[in-house]
CSV table of C-alpha atoms in Angstrom, one decimal:
chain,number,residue,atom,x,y,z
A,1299,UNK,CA,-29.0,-29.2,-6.0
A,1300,UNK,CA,-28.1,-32.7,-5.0
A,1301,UNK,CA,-27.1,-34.6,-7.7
A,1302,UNK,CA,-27.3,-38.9,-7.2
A,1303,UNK,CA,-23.8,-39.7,-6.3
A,1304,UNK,CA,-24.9,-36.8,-3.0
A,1305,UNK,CA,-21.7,-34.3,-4.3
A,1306,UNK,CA,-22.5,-30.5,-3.6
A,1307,UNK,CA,-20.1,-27.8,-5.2
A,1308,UNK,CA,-19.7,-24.6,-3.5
A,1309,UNK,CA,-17.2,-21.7,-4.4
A,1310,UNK,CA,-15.6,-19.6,-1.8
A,1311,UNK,CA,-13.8,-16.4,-2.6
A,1312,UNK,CA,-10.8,-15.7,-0.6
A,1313,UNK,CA,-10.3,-11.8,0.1
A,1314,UNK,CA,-7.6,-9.5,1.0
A,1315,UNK,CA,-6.7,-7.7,4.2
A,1316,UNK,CA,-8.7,-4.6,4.1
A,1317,UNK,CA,-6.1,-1.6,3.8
A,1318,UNK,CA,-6.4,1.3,6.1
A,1319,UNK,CA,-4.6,4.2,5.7
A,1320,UNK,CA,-3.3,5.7,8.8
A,1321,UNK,CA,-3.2,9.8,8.7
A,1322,UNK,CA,-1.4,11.7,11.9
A,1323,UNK,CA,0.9,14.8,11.7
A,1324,UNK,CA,3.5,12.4,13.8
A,1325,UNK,CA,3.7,8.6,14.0
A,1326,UNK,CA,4.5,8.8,17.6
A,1327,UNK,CA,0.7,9.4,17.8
A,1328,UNK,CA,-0.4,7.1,15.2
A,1329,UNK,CA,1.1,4.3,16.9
A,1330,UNK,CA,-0.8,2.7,19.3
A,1331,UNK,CA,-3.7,2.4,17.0
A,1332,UNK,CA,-1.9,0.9,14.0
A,1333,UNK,CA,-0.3,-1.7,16.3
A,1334,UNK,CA,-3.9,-2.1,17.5
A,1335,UNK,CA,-5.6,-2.6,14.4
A,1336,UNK,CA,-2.0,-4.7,12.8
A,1337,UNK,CA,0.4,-6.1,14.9
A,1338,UNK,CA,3.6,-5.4,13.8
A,1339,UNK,CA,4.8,-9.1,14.1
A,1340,UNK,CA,1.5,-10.2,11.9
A,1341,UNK,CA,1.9,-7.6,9.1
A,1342,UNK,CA,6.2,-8.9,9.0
A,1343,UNK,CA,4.4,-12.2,8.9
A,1344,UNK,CA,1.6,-11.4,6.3
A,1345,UNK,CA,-0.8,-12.8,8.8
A,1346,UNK,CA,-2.7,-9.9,10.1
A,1347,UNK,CA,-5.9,-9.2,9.6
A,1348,UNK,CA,-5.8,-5.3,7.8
A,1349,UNK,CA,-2.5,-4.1,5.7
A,1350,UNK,CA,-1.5,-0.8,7.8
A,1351,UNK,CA,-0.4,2.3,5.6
A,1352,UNK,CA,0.9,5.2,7.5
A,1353,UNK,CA,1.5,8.8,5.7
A,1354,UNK,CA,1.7,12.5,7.4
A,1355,UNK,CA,-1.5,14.7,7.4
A,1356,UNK,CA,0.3,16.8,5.4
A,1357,UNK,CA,0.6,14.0,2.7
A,1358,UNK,CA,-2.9,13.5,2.7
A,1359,UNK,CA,-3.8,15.7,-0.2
A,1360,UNK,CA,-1.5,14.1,-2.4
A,1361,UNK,CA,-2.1,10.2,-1.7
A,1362,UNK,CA,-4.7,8.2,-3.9
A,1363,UNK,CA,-7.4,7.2,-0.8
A,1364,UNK,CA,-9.5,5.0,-3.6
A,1365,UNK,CA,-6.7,2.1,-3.0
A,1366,UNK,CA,-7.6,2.2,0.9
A,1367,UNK,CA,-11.1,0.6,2.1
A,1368,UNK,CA,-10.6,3.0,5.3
A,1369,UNK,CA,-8.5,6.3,6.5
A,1370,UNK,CA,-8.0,7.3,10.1
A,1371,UNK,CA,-7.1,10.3,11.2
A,1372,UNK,CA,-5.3,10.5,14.6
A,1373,UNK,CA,-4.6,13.8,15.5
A,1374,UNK,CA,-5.0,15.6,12.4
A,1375,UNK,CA,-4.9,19.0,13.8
A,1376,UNK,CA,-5.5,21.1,10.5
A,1377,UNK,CA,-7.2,18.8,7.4
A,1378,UNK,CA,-7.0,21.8,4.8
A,1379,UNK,CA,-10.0,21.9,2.7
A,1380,UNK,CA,-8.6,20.4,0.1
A,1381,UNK,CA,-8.4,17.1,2.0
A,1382,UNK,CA,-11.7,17.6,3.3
A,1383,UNK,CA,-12.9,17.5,0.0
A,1384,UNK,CA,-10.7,14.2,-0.8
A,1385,UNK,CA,-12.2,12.5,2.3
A,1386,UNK,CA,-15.9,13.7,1.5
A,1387,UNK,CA,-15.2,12.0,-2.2
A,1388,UNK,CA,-13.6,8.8,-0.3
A,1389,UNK,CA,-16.3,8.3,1.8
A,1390,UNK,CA,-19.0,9.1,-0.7
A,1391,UNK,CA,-17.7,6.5,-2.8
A,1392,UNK,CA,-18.0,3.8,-0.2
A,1393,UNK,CA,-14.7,4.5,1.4
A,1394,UNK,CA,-14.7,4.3,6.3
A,1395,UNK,CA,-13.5,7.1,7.8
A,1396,UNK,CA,-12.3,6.9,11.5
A,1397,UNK,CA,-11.4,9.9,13.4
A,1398,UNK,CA,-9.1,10.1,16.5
A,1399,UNK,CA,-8.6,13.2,18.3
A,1400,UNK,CA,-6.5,13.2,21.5
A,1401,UNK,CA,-4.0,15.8,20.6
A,1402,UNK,CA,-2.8,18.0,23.6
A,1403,UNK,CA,-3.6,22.2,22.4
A,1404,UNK,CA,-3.7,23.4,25.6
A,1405,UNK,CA,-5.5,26.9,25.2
A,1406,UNK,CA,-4.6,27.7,21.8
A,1407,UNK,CA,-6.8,25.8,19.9
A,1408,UNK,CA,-7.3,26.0,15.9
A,1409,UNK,CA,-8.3,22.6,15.7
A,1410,UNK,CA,-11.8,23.2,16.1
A,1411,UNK,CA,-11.7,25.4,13.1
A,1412,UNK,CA,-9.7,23.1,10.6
A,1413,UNK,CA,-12.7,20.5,11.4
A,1414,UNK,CA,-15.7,23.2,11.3
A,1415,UNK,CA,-16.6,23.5,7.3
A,1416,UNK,CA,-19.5,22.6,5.1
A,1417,UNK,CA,-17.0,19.3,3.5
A,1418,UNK,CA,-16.4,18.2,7.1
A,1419,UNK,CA,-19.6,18.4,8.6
A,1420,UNK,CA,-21.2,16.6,5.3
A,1421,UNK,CA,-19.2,13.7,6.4
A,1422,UNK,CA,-18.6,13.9,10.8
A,1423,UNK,CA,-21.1,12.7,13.0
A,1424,UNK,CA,-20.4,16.1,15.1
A,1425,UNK,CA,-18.9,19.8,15.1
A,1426,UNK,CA,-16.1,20.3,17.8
A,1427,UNK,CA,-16.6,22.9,20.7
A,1428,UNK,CA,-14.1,22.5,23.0
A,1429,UNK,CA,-11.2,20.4,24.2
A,1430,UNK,CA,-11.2,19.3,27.5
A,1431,UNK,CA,-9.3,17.4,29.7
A,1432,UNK,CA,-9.4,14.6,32.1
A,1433,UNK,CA,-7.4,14.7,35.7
A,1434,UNK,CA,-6.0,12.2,36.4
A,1435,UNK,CA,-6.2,9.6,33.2
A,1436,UNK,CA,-9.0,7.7,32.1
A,1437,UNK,CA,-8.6,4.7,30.0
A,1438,UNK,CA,-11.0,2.8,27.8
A,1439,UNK,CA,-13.0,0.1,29.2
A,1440,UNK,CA,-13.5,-2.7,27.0
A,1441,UNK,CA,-15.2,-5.1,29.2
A,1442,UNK,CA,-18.4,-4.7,27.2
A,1443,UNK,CA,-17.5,-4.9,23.3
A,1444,UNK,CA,-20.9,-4.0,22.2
A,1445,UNK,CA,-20.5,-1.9,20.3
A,1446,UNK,CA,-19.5,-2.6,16.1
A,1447,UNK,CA,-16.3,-1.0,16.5
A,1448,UNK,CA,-15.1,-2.3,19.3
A,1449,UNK,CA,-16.3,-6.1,18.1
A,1450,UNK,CA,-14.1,-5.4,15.3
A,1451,UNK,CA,-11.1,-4.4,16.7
A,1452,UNK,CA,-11.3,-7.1,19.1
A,1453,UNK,CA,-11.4,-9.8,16.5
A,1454,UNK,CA,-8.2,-8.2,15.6
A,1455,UNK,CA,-6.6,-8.6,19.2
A,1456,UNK,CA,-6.2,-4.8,19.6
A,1457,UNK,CA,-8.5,-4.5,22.6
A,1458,UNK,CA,-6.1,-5.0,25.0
A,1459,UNK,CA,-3.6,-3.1,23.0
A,1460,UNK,CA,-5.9,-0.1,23.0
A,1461,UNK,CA,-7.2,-0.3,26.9
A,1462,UNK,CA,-3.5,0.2,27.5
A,1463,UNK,CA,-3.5,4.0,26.4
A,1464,UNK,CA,-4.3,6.9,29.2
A,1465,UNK,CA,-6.9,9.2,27.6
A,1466,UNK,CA,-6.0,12.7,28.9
A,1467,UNK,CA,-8.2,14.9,26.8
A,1468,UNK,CA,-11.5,14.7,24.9
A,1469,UNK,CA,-14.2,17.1,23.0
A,1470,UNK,CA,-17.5,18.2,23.6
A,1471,UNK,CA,-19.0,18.2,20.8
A,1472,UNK,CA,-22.6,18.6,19.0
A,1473,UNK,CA,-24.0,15.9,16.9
A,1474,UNK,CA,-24.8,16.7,13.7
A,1475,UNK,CA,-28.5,15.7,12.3
């Protein structure tokens, strides 16, 4: 309320970075995206706009995911079901989960399997059937930012970063209900 001298008070809280953990079974893979979402110079800096913490998929199972506010899995190939369970609790709790799968199988592919479970489909939009792939390249067209995630990895500067990659494979896959 106004008071007679006109003064208003107002309080602002002043957050952290969101930290996302970054999960791949190589950080060759995991690269792109974590200089996406935190550019290397901003994060030396302490100016970007997420903390980036990257850890093998084989870690996963032993890493506390409740000091995260998001995982992403880029090219997980086999989650065990153990970290299924971990992520299902994560995101249950309030915790994002972002999955990235471009890994190059060719025709051996367990992948599909490690992601087809009761814990995984509780908490994926879709079950894997097959991985194809594109020929030649595609690459991500960003011209329309639409949609949520793309807003918000564009607030971060990482579109351009991103459009950058050739996408050479991709699932089909069945949405879940």
């Amino acid at each position: 309320p106004d008071t007679v001298d006109g003064v208003r008070d107002f309080t602002a809280a002043v957050l952290p970075p969101p930290k996302i953990l970054v999960v791949s079974d190589s950080f060759d893979e995991a690269v792109y995206l974590k200089t996406a979402i935190a550019p290397p110079e901003l994060e030396e800096q302490g100016r970007s706009a997420y903390r980036t913490t990257f850890i093998a998929t084989s870690a996963l199972g032993r890493t506390d995911l409740s000091t995260f506010d998001v995982v992403c899995l880029v090219n997980a190939r086999h989650p065990t079901e153990d970290d299924w369970v971990a992520l299902a609790s994560f995101v249950n709790s309030g915790g994002g989960l972002a999955v990235f799968l471009g890994m190059r199988n060719g025709t051996e592919n367990p992948v599909a399997a490690s992601y087809a479970n009761p814990t995984a489909d509780s908490i994926l939009p879709a079950r894997l059937l097959a991985d194809l792939s594109f020929s030649p390249p595609e690459s991500l067209d960003v011209r329309k930012t639409v949609h949520p995630i793309l807003q918000t990895i564009e607030g971060a500067r990482g579109l351009a970063e991103l459009s950058a990659v050739p996408v050479r494979r991709y699932w089909r896959a069945e949405p879940s209900a």
